[in-house]
XYZ file of C-alpha atoms in Angstrom:
202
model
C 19.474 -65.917 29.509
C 17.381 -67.836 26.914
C 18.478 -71.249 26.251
C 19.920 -71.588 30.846
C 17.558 -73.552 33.176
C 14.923 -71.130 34.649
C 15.713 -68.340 32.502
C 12.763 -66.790 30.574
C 12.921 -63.407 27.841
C 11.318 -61.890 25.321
C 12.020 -58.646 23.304
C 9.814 -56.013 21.223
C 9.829 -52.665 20.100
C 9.041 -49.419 21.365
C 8.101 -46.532 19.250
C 8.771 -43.570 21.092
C 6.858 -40.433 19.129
C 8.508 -36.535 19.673
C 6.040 -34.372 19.221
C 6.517 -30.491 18.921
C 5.855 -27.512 21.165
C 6.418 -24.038 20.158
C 9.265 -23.061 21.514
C 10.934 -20.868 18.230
C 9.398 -17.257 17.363
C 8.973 -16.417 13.591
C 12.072 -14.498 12.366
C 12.144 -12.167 9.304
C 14.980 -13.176 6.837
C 15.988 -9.327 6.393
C 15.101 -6.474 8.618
C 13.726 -4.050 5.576
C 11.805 -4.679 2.240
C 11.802 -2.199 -0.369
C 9.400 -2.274 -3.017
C 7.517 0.166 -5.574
C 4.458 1.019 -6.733
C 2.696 3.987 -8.998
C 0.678 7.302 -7.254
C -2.022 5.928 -9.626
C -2.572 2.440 -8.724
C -5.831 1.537 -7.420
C -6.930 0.688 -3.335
C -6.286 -2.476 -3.144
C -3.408 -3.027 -5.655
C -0.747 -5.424 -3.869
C 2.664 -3.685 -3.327
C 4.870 -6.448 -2.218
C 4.980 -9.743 -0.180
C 7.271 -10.570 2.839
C 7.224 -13.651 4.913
C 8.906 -14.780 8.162
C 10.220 -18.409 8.861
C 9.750 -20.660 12.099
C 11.492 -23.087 12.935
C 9.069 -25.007 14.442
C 6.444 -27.693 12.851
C 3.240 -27.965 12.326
C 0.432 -26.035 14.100
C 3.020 -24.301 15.599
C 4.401 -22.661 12.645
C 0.736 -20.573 12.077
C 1.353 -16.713 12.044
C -0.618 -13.867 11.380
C 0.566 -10.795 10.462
C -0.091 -7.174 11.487
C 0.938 -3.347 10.752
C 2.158 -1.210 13.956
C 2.827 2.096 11.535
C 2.097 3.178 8.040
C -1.448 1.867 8.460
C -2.938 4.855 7.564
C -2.022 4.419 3.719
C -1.439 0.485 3.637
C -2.719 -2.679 5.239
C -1.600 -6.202 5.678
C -3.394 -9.502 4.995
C -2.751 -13.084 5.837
C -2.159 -15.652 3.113
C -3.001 -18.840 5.071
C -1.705 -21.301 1.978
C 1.830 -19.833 1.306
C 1.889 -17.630 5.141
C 3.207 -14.971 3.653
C 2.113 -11.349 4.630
C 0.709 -9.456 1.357
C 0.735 -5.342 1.703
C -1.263 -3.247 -0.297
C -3.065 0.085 -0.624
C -5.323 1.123 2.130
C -5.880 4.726 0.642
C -5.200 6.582 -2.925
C -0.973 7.421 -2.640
C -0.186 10.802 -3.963
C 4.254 11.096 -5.073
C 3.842 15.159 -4.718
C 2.632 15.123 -0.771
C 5.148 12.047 -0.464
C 7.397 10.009 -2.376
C 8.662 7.313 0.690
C 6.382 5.026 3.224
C 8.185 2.690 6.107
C 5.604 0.712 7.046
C 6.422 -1.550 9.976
C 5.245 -5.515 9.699
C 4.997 -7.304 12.482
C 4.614 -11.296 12.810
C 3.081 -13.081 15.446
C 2.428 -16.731 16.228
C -0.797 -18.224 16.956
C -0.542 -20.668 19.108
C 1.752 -19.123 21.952
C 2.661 -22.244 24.318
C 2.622 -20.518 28.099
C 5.616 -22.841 29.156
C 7.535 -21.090 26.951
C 6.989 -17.370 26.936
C 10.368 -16.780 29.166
C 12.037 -17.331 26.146
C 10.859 -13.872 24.882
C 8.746 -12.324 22.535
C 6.758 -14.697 19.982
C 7.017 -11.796 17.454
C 9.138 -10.039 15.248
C 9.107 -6.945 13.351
C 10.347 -5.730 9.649
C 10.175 -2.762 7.724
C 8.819 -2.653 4.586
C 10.003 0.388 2.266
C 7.285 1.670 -0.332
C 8.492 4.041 -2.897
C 5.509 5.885 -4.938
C 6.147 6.863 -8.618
C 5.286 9.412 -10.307
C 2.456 9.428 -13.138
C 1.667 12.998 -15.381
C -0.876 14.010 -14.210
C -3.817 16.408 -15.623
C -3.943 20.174 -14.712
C -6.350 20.941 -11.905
C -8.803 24.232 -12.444
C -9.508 26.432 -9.050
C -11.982 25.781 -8.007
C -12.632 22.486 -8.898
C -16.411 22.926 -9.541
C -16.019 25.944 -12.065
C -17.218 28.878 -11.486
C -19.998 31.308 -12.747
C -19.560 34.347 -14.607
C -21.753 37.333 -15.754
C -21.193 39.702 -19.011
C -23.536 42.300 -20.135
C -25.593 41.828 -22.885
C -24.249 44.931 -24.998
C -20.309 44.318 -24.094
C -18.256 44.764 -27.104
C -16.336 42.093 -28.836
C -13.003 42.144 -26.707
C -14.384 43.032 -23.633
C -12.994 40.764 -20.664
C -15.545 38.542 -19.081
C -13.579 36.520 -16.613
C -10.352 34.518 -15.819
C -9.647 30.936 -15.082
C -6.633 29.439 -13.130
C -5.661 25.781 -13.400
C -1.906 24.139 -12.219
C -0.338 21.398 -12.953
C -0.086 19.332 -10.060
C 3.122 17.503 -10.844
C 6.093 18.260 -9.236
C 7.888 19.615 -12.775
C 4.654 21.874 -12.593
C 4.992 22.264 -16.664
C 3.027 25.275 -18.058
C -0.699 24.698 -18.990
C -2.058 24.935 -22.219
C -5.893 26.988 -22.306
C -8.024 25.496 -25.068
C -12.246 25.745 -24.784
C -14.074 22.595 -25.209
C -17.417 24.091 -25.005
C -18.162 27.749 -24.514
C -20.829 28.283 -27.087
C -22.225 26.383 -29.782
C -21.785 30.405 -31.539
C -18.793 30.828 -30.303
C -19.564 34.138 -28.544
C -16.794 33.413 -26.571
C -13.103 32.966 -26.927
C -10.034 31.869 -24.730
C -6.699 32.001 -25.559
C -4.664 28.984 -25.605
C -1.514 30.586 -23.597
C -3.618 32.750 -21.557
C -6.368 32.066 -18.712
C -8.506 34.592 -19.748
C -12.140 34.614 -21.277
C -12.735 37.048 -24.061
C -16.142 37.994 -26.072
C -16.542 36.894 -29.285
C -18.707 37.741 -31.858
């Protein structure tokens, strides 16, 4: 010991550093996410952000996020500051064909450490619930493009020239009111507002 005849020490310190290794999976906090958005909102309009956690650090807590169903209608994008997965609309939505999308999320880490993969999966899975709204809709003519019609020149004032069918493509499928915008700037035509057919005029 110091201070006894032929005994020499010393002492210092020793910084021992822990580093990480991915050894934790990203977990969703829930197993489903509902959200809502309108029929009419545009491609690309965000519906809803989810995120998993990790419990690792670092490097190790990178994740990217992918869709394994409902990609069809939505898709899934990365945001690399806040790692959060951001859904939004792949495709126009439509509440009349259907009102209810599961889309299935799935996170994945990055940097999967191969010492650890018999600890399971490094992924996990949530749903995320879109519900599509409703918006009113303007009636629809058959067909779409119009359509051409032919009187003769000496038909009497009365006479029927043609009909017209449009719906209402809402799911209360109200009744639809006739009314000519543009016909003739003589008005040699007439249509009835409760009725879908074309009369002469004068």
């Amino acid at each position: 010991m110091a201070g006894q005849m032929g005994c020499l020490s010393g002492s210092t310190t020793v910084t021992i550093v822990i580093t990480d290794v991915n050894d934790n999976p990203p977990r969703f906090p829930q197993k489903m996410y509902q959200f809502s958005v309108s029929e009419g909102a545009a491609v690309g309009t965000p519906v809803g952000h989810v995120m998993a956690t990790d419990a690792d650090m670092g490097e190790n807590t990178d994740m990217t996020y992918l869709i394994k169903e409902g990609g069809d209608l939505f898709k899934v994008t990365t945001d690399v500051e806040t790692q959060e997965a951001v859904v939004s609309i792949k495709k126009p939505l439509d509440f009349e064909s259907k009102r209810t999308h599961n889309v299935v999320v799935e996170a994945v880490n990055k940097h999967v450490d191969p010492r650890f993969v018999d600890l399971g999966s490094f992924r996990d899975q949530t749903i995320v619930r879109v519900s599509v709204t409703d918006i009113d809709e303007p009636p629809i003519f058959q067909p779409a493009e119009g359509k051409v019609m032919e009187v003769q020149e000496d038909a009497k004032v009365g006479a029927l020239v043609g009909v017209v069918t449009a719906r209402d493509p809402d799911v209360k499928n109200k009744p639809v009111r006739y009314d000519h915008l543009y016909l003739s700037k003589l008005l040699f035509f007439l249509l009835k507002a409760h009725n879908h057919v074309i009369y002469g005029g004068r």
